[in-house]
Structures are given as C-alpha cells and as structure tokens.
Tab-separated table of C-alpha atoms and ligand atoms in Angstrom:
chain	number	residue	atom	x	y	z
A	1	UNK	CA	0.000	0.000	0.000
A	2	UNK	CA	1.728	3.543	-0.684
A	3	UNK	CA	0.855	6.579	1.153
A	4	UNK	CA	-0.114	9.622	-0.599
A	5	UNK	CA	-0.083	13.510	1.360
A	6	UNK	CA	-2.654	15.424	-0.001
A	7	UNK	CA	-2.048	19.609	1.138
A	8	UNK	CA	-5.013	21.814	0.490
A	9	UNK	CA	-7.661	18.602	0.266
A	10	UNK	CA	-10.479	20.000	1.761
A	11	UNK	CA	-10.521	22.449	-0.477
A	12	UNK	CA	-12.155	22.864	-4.017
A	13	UNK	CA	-9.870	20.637	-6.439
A	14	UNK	CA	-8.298	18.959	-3.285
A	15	UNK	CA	-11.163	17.321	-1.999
A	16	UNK	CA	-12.483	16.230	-5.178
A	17	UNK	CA	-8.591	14.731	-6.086
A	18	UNK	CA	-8.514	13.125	-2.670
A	19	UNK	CA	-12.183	11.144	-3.857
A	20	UNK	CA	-10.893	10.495	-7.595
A	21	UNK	CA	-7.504	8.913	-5.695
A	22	UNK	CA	-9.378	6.780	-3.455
A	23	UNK	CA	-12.139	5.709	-6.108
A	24	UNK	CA	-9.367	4.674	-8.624
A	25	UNK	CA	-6.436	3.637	-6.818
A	26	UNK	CA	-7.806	1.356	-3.686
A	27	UNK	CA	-3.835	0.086	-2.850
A	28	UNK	CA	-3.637	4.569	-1.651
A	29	UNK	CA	-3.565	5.538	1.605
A	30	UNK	CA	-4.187	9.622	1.247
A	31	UNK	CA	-3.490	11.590	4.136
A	32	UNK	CA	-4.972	15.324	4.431
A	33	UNK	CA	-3.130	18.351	5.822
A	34	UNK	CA	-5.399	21.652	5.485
A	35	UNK	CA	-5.754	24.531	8.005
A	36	UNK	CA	-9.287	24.576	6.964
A	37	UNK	CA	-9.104	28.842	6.018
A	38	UNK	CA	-12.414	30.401	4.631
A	39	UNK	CA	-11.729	27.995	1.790
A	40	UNK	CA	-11.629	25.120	3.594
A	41	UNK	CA	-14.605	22.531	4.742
A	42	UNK	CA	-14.775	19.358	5.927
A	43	UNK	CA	-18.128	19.361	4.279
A	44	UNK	CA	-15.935	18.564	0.665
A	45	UNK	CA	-14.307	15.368	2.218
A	46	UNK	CA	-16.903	13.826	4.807
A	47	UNK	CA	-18.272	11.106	2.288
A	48	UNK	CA	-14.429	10.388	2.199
A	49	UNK	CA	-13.899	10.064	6.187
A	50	UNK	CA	-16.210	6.361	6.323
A	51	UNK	CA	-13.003	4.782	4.654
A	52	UNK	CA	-9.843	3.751	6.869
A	53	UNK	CA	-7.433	4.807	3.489
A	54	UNK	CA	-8.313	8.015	4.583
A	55	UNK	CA	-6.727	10.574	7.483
A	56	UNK	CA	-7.715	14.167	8.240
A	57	UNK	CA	-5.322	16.321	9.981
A	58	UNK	CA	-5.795	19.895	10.249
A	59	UNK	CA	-2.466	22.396	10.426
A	60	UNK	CA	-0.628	24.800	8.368
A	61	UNK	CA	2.208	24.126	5.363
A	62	UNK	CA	3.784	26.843	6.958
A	63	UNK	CA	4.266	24.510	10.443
A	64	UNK	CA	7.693	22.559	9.969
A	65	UNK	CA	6.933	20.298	12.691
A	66	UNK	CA	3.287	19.635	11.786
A	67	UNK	CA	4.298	19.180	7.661
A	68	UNK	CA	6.929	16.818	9.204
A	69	UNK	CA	4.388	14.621	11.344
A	70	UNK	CA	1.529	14.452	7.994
A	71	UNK	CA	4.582	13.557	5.930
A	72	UNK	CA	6.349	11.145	7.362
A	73	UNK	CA	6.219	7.631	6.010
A	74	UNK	CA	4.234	9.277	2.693
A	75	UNK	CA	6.043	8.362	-0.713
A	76	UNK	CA	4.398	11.238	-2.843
A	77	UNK	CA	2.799	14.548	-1.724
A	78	UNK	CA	0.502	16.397	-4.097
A	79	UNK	CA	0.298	20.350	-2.777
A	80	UNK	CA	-2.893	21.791	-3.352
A	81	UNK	CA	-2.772	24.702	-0.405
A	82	UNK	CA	-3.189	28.060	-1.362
A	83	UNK	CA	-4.981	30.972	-1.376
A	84	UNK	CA	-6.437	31.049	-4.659
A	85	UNK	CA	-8.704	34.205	-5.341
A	86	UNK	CA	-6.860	36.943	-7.563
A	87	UNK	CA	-10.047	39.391	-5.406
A	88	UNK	CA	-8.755	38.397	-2.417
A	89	UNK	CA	-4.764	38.824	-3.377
A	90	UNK	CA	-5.826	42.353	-4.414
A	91	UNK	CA	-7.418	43.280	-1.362
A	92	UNK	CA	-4.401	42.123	1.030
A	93	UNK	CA	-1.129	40.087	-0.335
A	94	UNK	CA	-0.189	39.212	2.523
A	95	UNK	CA	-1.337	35.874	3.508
A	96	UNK	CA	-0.756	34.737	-0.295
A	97	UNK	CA	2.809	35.274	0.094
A	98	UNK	CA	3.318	33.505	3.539
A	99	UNK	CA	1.308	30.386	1.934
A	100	UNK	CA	1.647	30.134	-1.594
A	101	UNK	CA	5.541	30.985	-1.161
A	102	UNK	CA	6.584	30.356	2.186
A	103	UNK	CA	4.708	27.299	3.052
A	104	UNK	CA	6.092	25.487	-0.500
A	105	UNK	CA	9.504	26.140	0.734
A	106	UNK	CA	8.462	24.327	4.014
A	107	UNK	CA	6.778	21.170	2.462
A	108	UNK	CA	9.851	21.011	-0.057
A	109	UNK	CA	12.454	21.229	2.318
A	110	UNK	CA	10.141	18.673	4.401
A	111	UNK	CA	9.927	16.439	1.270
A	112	UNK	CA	13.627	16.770	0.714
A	113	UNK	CA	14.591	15.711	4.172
A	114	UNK	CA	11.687	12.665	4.273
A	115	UNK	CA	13.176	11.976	0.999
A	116	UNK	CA	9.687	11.815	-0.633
A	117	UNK	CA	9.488	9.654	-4.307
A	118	UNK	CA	6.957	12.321	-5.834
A	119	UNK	CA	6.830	16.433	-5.057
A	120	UNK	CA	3.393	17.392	-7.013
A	121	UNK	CA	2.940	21.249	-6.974
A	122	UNK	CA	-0.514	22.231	-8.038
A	123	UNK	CA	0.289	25.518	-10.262
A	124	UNK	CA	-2.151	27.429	-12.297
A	125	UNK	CA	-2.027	29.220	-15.944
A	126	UNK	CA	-2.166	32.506	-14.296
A	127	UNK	CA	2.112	32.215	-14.094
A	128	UNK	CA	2.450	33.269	-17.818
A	129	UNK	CA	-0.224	36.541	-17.336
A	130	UNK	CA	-2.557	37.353	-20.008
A	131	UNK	CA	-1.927	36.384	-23.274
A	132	UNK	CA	-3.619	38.395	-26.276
A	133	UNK	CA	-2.878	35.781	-28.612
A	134	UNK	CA	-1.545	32.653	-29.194
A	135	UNK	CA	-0.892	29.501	-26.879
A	136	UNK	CA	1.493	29.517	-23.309
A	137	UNK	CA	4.082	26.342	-23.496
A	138	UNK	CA	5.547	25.317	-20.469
A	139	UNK	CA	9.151	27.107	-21.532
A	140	UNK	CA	7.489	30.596	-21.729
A	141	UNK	CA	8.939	32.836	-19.418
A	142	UNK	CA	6.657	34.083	-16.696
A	143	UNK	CA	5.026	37.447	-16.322
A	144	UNK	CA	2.344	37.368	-13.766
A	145	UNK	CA	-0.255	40.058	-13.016
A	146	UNK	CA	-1.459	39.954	-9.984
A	147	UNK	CA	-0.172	39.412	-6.241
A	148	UNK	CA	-2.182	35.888	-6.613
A	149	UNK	CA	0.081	34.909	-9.830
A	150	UNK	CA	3.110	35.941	-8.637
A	151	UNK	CA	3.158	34.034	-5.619
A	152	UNK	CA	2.097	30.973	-7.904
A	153	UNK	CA	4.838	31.863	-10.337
A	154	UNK	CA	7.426	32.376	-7.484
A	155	UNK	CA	6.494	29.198	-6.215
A	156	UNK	CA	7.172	26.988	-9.377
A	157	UNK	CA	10.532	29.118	-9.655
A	158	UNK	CA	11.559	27.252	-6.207
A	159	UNK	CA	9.875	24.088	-6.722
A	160	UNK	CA	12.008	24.042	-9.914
A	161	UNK	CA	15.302	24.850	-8.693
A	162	UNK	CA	14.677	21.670	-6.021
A	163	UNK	CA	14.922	19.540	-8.920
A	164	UNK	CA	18.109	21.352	-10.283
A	165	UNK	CA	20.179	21.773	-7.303
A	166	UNK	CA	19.291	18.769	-5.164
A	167	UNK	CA	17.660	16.048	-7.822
A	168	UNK	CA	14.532	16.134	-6.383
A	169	UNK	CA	11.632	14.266	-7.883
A	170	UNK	CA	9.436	17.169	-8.228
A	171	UNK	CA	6.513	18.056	-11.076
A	172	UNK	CA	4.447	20.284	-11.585
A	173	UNK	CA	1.256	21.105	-13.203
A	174	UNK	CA	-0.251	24.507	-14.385
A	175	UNK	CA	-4.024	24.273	-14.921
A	176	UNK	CA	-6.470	26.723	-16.251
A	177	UNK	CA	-9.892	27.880	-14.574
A	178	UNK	CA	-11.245	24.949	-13.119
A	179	UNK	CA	-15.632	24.377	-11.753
A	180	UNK	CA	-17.225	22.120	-10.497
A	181	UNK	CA	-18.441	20.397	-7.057
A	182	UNK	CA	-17.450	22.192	-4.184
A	183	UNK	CA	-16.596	25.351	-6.107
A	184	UNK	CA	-16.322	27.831	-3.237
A	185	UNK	CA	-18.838	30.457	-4.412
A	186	UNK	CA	-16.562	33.530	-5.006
A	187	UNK	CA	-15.157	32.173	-8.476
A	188	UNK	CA	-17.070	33.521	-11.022
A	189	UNK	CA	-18.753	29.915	-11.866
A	190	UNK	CA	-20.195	29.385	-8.505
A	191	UNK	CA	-20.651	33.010	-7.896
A	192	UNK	CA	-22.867	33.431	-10.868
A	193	UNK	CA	-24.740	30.362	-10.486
A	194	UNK	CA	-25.766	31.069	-6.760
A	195	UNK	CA	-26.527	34.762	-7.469
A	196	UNK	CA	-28.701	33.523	-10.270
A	197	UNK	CA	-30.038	30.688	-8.039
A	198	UNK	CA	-31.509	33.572	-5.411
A	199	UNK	CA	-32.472	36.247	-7.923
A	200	UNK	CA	-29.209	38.762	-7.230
A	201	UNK	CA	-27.219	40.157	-9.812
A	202	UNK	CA	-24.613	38.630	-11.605
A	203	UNK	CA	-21.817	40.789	-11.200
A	204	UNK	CA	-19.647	40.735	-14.691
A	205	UNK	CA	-16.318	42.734	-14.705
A	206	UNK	CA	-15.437	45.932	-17.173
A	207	UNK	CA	-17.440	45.196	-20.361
A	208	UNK	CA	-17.350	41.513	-19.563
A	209	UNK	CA	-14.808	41.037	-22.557
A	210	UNK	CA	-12.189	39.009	-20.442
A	211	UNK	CA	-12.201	35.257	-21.446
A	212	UNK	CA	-11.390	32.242	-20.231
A	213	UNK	CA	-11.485	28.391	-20.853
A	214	UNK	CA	-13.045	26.088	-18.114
A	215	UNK	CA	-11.768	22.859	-17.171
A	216	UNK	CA	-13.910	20.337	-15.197
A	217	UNK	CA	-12.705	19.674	-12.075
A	218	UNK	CA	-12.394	15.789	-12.396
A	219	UNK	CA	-10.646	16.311	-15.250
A	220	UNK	CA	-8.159	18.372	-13.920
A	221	UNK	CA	-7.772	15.789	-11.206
A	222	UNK	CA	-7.073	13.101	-13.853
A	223	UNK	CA	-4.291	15.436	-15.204
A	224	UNK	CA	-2.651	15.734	-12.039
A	225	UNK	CA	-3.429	11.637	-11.587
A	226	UNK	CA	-1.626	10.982	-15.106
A	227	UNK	CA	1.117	13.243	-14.244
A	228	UNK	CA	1.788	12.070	-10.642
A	229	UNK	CA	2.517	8.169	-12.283
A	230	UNK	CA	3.879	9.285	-15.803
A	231	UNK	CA	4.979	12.543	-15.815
A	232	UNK	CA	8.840	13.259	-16.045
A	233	UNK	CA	10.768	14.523	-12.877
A	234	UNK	CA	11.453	18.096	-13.346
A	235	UNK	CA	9.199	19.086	-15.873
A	236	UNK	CA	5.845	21.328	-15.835
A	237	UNK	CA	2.876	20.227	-17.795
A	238	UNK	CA	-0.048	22.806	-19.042
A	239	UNK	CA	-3.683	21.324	-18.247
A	240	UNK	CA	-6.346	23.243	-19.694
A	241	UNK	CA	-9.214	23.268	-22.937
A	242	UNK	CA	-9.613	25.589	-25.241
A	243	UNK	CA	-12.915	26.708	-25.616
A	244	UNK	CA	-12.494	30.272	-25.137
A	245	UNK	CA	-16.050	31.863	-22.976
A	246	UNK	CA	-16.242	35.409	-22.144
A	247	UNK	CA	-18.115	37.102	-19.135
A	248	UNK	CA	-20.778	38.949	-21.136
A	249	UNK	CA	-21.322	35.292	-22.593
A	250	UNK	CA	-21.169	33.159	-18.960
A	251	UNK	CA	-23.346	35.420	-17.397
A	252	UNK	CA	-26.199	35.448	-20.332
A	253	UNK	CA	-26.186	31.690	-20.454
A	254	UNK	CA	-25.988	30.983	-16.847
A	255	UNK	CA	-29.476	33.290	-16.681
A	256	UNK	CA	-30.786	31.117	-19.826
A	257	UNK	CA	-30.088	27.567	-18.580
A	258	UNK	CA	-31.609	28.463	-15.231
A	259	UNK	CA	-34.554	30.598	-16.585
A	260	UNK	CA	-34.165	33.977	-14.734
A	261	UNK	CA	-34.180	37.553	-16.015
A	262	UNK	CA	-31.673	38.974	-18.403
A	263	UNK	CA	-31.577	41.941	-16.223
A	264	UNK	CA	-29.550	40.452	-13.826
A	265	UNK	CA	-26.614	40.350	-15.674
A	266	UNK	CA	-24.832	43.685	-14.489
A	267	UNK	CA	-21.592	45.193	-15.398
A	268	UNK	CA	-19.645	46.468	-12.621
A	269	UNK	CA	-16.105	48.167	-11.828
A	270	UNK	CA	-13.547	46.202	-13.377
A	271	UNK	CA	-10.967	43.898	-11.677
A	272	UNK	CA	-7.397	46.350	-11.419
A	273	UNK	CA	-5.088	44.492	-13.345
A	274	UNK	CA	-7.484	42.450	-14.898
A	275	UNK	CA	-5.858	39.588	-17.369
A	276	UNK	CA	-7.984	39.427	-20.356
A	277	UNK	CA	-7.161	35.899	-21.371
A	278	UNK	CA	-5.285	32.748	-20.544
A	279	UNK	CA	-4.457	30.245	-23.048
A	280	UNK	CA	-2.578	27.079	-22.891
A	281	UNK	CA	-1.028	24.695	-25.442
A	282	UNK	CA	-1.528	21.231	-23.317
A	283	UNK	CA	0.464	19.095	-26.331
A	284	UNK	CA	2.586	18.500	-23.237
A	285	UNK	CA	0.326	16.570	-21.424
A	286	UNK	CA	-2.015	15.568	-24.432
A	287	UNK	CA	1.598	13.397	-24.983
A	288	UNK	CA	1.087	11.675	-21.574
A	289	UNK	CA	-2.421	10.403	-22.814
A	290	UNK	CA	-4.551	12.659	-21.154
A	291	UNK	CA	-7.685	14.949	-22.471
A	292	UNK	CA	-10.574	16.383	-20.856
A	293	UNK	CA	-13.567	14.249	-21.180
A	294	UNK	CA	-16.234	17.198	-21.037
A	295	UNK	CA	-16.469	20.132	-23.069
A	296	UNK	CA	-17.626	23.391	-22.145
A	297	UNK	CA	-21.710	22.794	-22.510
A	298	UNK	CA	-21.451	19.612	-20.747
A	299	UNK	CA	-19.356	21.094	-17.694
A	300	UNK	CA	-21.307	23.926	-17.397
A	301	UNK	CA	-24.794	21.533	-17.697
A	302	UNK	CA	-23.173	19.259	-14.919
A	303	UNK	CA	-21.744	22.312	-12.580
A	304	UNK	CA	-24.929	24.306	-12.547
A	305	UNK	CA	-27.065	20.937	-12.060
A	306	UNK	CA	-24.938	20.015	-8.863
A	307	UNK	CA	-25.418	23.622	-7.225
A	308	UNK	CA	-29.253	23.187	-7.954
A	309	UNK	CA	-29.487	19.921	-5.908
A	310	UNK	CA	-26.833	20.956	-3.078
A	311	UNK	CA	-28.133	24.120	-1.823
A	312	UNK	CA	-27.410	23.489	1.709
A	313	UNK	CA	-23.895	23.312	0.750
A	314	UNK	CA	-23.460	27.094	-0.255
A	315	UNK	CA	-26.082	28.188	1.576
A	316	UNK	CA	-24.414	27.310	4.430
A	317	UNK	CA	-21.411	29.592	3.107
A	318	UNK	CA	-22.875	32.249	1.294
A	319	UNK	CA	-24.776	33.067	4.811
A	320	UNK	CA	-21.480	33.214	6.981
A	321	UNK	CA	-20.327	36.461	8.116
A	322	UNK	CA	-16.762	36.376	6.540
A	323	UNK	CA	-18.846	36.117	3.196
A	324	UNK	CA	-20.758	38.987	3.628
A	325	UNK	CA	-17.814	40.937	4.286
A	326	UNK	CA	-15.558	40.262	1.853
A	327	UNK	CA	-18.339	41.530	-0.623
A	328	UNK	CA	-18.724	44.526	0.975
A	329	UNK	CA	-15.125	45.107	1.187
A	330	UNK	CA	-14.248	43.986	-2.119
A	331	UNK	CA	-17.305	46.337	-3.763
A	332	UNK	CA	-16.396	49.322	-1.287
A	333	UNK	CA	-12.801	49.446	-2.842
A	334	UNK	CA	-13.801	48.751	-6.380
A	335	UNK	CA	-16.761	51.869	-6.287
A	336	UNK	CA	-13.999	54.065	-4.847
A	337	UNK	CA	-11.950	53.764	-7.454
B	401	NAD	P1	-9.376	26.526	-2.577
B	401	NAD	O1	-9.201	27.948	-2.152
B	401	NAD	O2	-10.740	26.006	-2.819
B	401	NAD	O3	-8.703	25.557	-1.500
B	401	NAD	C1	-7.481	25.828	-0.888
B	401	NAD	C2	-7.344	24.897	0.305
B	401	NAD	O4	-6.051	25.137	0.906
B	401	NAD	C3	-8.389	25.133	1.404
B	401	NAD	O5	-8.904	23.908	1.856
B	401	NAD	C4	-7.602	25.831	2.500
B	401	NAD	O6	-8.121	25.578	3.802
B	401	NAD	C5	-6.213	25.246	2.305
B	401	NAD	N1	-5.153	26.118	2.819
B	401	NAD	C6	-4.973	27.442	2.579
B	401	NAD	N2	-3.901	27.898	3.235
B	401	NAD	C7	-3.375	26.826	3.887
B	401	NAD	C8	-2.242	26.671	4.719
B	401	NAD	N3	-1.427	27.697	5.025
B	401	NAD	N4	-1.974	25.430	5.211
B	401	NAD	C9	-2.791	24.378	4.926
B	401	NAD	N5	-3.892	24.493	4.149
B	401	NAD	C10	-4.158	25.701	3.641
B	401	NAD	O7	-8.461	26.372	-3.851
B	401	NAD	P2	-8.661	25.502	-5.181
B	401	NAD	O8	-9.453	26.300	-6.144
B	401	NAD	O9	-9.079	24.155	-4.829
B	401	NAD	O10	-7.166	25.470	-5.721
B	401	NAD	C11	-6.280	24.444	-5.285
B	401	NAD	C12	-4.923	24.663	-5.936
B	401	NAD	O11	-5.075	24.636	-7.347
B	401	NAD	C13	-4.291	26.004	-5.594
B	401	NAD	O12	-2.911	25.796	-5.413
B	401	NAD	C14	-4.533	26.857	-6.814
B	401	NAD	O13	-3.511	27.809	-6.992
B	401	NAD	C15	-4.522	25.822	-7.912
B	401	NAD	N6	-5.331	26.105	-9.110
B	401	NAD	C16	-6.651	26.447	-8.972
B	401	NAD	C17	-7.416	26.672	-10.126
B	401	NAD	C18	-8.872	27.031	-10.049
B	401	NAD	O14	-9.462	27.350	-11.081
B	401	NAD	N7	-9.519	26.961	-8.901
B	401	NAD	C19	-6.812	26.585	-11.395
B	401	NAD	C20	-5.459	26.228	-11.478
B	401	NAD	C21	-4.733	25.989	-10.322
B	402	TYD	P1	-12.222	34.034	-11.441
B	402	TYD	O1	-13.210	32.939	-11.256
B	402	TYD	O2	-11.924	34.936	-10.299
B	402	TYD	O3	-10.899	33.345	-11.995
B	402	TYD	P2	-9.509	34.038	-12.515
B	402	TYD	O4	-8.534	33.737	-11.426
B	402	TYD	O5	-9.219	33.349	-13.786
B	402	TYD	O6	-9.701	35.474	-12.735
B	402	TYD	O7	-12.707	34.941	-12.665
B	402	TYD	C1	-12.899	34.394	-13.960
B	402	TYD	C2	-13.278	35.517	-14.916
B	402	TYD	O8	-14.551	36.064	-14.524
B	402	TYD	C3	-12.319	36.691	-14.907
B	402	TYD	O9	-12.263	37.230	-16.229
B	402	TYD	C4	-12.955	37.685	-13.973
B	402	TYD	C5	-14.425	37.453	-14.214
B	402	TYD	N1	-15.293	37.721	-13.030
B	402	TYD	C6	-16.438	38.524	-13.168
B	402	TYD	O10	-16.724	39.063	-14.253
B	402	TYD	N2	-17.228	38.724	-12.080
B	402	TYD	C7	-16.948	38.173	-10.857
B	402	TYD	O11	-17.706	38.403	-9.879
B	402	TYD	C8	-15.787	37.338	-10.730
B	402	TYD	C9	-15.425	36.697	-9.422
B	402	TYD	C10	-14.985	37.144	-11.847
C-alpha cells in the first residue's frame, strides 16, 4: 500500500482529487493536511472520512513540525494549499505570500529531508499573465499580473530549482480555470450560479470582454493523476481546454439555462489588473495520454445541475459572516476607485 499527502484537500480541487484517488487507486492511503481557512470545509471530504485509506489532519504548510508529522512515512505529496482568489490577493497580499511561497519552501524542504518519491505542486495558468494571442508552453517565461500569480509563479521558480540543485523528484502542473463540485462560491462559476439561483445580480467585470477556458474539475484531477505516475521529474505540464467563454457570454447563459431575467446580468467596476485571457497549449500533457472528457456545454450543464441539488452546501457559506464581508469590502474598494 503507498501513502499519498494530499495539502489543500479540503478544499475545491483537493477534496475532489482526494475522492478520484481513493475511487481509482484502492492500494492509496491519502493523508490530508489543510488549516481549513475560509476555503476550507470538511463538508468537501466527509463522504471520504467512512473509509480507513483516509486521514484528516488539520495544520498549516507553513508549520515545519506539523508538515513533518503528515509527511512522514508518505512516498508522494501532491500540494494543493493556497490561497487562490486573484479578489482576495488584491485586497491584502499578505497571507498569499506567507502560503503560496513560504509554506512550499516548508513542504519542499520537508519532502527533501523525508526523501519523498513524488513532489506534485498544483500551479495554475495565471504564471504566464494574459496572453492576447496565441498559446502559453511550459518554456514561456513568466510574467504574472497579480499578487495571486506571482506568488504561484514564485512558487514553481523554487519548486524548480529543487529539482536542479538537489535532484529532487518534483513536477508540476499549471491548470487553467477549473468548476465544479465544491466550487467555493466567489469564483465567477459558482458566484454566478448562486446569485442567479436567489435572484441577485450577476456581477460581470469591465465590459465583460475578459475570457477564459473552463476545465472540469475531475478532469483536472485526472491530469494531475496521469502526471503524478507518468509525468517526467522536473518538468511542468499545461492542463487546460480551449474553448475560449467570455463574461458577457457566462453570465447570459448561466441566466438562460436556469430561466431567470436577463436583467440580472450587471456590469460592474472592473478587476485592477485584470488579465484578459489565458491560453494554454496542453500538447505536453495531451503526450502523456490525457484529455478532458467534457467540453464546455457539458461542464457547465453538470456544474450548474450540482449547485441546484446541493443548496445546503453554499447556503451554508454564502450566509457566513466572513462572506458577507468580503463583498462589501471587495465592492467598497472597487466603487472608490
Ligand atoms: P481553494 O481555495 O478552494 O482551497 C485551498 C485549500 O487550501 C483550502 O482547503 C484551505 O483551507 C487550504 N489552505 C490554505 N492555506 C493553507 C495553509 N497555510 N496550510 C494548509 N492548508 C491551507 O483552492 P482551489 O481552487 O481548490 O485550488 C487548489 C490549488 O489549485 C491552488 O494551489 C490553486 O492555486 C490551484 N489552481 C486552482 C485553479 C482554479 O481554477 N480553482 C486553477 C489552477 C490551479
Ligand atoms: P475568477 O473565477 O476569479 O478566476 P480568474 O482567477 O481566472 O480570474 O474569474 C474568472 C473571470 O470572470 C475573470 O475574467 C474575472 C471574471 N469575473 C467577473 O466578471 N465577475 C466576478 O464576480 C468574478 C469573481 C470574476
């Protein structure tokens, strides 16, 4: 049986990675380390708890000694921690840095020590910054936009140079704007979907000309499966589709599919610093075997369908206090401006 550390797992793509792992590879033993932030919910993982492959253990990456305790006797350790909401990073850096950055260099220099087989860091697109045309390869230099990216981008920078200067068997994948289950509802998926869902606007950035191309969550997970036992030590792998959607466009359909008034769709203050599209080339990974099994009608079909029949799940969140107030926060700032 090998033991798996899974960072970040009760978290959006965590949680649903930690199910995929134990649905489709029953000789894993995944252990989860997550400080359960605003982002974090047991809620995600309790269908998981019932089996005795699993282990919850709640601390921070940024802990040494508690990293050292979740890791020890793991062979691989897949790092999904982070804050991960460019709004947020905007509002207040701070925490983004001490997480994204500092608590990589603690699990690495954990993993180094433990001498861990696998090092998966969970990187995003957002590393490369917007690009107005063409398609991102893994070599492209990085040039990222927001306080969010950078930490992302200065994380893969160190993850890197562990392979380089001390051999270790690290990888890491960069995937594109993921939905799904478990979404937590300030992405602009979830967000929209929920607003829709109670009859509140749909707020859609600037002239809602941005785009992006959605991933399904289990797909992504896949990647990062398909990496983790084929992908080559050292080496970054794109993870993305390319069916570019913009906000005007997400909004209007979101309204359609769930029957509610055009007029919610309203254009507010744009995002400062706002990247107006990501695009990857995933030939990379496409090498590897892997491709995303839904496309962009069928993900959004299946993510708007699970919100509709777990409204106690974001309910539950949308009516916390910490919610509330990052809305009004976020809003304040962006009207003043
Ligand atoms: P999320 O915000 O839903 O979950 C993050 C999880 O990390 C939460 O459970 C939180 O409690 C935990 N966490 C935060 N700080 C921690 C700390 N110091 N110690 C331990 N746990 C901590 O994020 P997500 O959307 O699931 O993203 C997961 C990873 O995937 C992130 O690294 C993100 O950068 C990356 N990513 C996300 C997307 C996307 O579209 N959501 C796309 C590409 C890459
Ligand atoms: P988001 O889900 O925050 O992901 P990303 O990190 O890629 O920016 O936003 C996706 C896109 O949707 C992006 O172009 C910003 C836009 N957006 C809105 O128009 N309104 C919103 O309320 C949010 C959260 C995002």
């Amino acid at each position: 049986m090998d033991a798996m550390l899974v960072t970040g797992g009760a978290g959006f793509i965590g949680s649903n990675f930690v199910r995929y792992t134990l649905k489709h590879h029953p000789e894993t033993q995944v252990v989860v380390l997550d400080a359960l932030t605003y982002a974090g919910n047991l809620a995600n993982i309790d269908d998981c708890a019932g089996t005795d492959r699993f282990r919850f253990v709640q601390g921070d990456i940024r802990d040494r000694d508690t990293v050292d305790d979740a890791m020890r006797g793991v062979d691989t350790v897949v790092n999904f921690a982070a804050e991960s909401h460019v709004d947020r990073s905007i509002l207040d850096p701070s925490s983004f840095i001490e997480t994204n950055y500092n608590g990589v260099y603690v699990l690495l220099e954990a993993a180094r020590h433990l001498e861990v087989k696998r090092f998966l860091q969970v990187s995003t697109d957002e590393v490369y910054g917007h690009v107005p045309a063409g398609f991102s390869v893994e070599s492209d230099a990085f040039a990222p936009r927001s306080p969010y990216a950078a930490s992302k981008a200065a994380a893969d920078l160190l993850v890197q140079s562990y392979f380089t200067t001390y051999g270790m068997p690290v990888l890491i994948t960069r995937g594109g704007n993921t939905v799904g289950p478990y979404q937590y509802p300030e992405k602009v998926l979830p967000l929209f979907i929920t607003n829709a869902l109670e009859y509140k606007p749909l707020p859609v950035y600037g002239d809602g000309s941005a785009v992006r191309s959605y991933l399904y969550v289990e797909d992504h997970c896949s990647a990062i499966d398909r990496v983790l036992r084929s992908g080559e030590a050292g080496n970054a792998y794109n993870v993305g589709t390319n069916r570019e959607v913009n906000g005007r466009d997400l909004a209007a359909r979101i309204l359609e599919i769930l029957d509610r008034p055009a007029g919610l769709r309203e254009f507010v203050p744009d995002r400062s610093g706002h990247d107006l599209r990501y695009a990857l080339d995933c030939g990379r990974i496409q090498a590897l075997g892997w491709r995303p099994s839904l496309d962009f009608d069928a993900l959004l079909d299946r993510t708007v369908r699970w919100y509709v029949d777990h409204p106690q799940w974001w309910r539950e969140i949308r009516n916390e206090s910490g919610f509330r107030s990052y809305y009004k926060k976020q809003y304040d700032e962006r009207y003043q401006t």
